Amino acid sequence: MGEIEWKLKQSGDFRPIKIQVPKNYMIEKE
């Protein structure tokens, strides 16, 4: 999840929240 938070922050749309996504989401975004 840290990687997703990093991407959001890089996009300038970072929010200090816990993002919960299915495992397949992480794989697809890899």
PDB file of C-alpha atoms in Angstrom:
ATOM      1  CA  MET A   1       0.000   0.000   0.000  1.00  0.00           C
ATOM      2  CA  GLY A   2       2.948   2.275   0.571  1.00  0.00           C
ATOM      3  CA  GLU A   3       3.631   2.201  -3.165  1.00  0.00           C
ATOM      4  CA  ILE A   4       0.096   3.360  -3.988  1.00  0.00           C
ATOM      5  CA  GLU A   5       0.362   6.199  -1.474  1.00  0.00           C
ATOM      6  CA  TRP A   6       3.675   7.221  -3.071  1.00  0.00           C
ATOM      7  CA  LYS A   7       2.131   7.303  -6.557  1.00  0.00           C
ATOM      8  CA  LEU A   8      -0.771   9.432  -5.310  1.00  0.00           C
ATOM      9  CA  LYS A   9       1.663  11.815  -3.653  1.00  0.00           C
ATOM     10  CA  GLN A  10       3.703  12.089  -6.864  1.00  0.00           C
ATOM     11  CA  SER A  11       0.487  12.885  -8.731  1.00  0.00           C
ATOM     12  CA  GLY A  12      -0.130  15.775  -6.340  1.00  0.00           C
ATOM     13  CA  ASP A  13      -3.351  14.137  -5.194  1.00  0.00           C
ATOM     14  CA  PHE A  14      -2.010  12.553  -2.025  1.00  0.00           C
ATOM     15  CA  ARG A  15      -4.317  12.157   0.958  1.00  0.00           C
ATOM     16  CA  PRO A  16      -3.244  10.865   4.394  1.00  0.00           C
ATOM     17  CA  ILE A  17      -5.675   7.939   4.355  1.00  0.00           C
ATOM     18  CA  LYS A  18      -5.517   4.156   4.318  1.00  0.00           C
ATOM     19  CA  ILE A  19      -6.206   2.846   0.829  1.00  0.00           C
ATOM     20  CA  GLN A  20      -7.566  -0.704   0.763  1.00  0.00           C
ATOM     21  CA  VAL A  21      -7.539  -2.532  -2.564  1.00  0.00           C
ATOM     22  CA  PRO A  22      -7.701  -6.177  -3.656  1.00  0.00           C
ATOM     23  CA  LYS A  23      -4.367  -7.945  -4.218  1.00  0.00           C
ATOM     24  CA  ASN A  24      -5.053  -8.270  -7.956  1.00  0.00           C
ATOM     25  CA  TYR A  25      -5.155  -4.459  -8.173  1.00  0.00           C
ATOM     26  CA  MET A  26      -1.568  -4.229  -6.994  1.00  0.00           C
ATOM     27  CA  ILE A  27      -0.508  -6.845  -9.550  1.00  0.00           C
ATOM     28  CA  GLU A  28      -2.290  -5.108 -12.436  1.00  0.00           C
ATOM     29  CA  LYS A  29      -0.759  -1.743 -11.553  1.00  0.00           C
ATOM     30  CA  GLU A  30       2.710  -3.310 -11.232  1.00  0.00           C
TER      31      GLU A  30
END
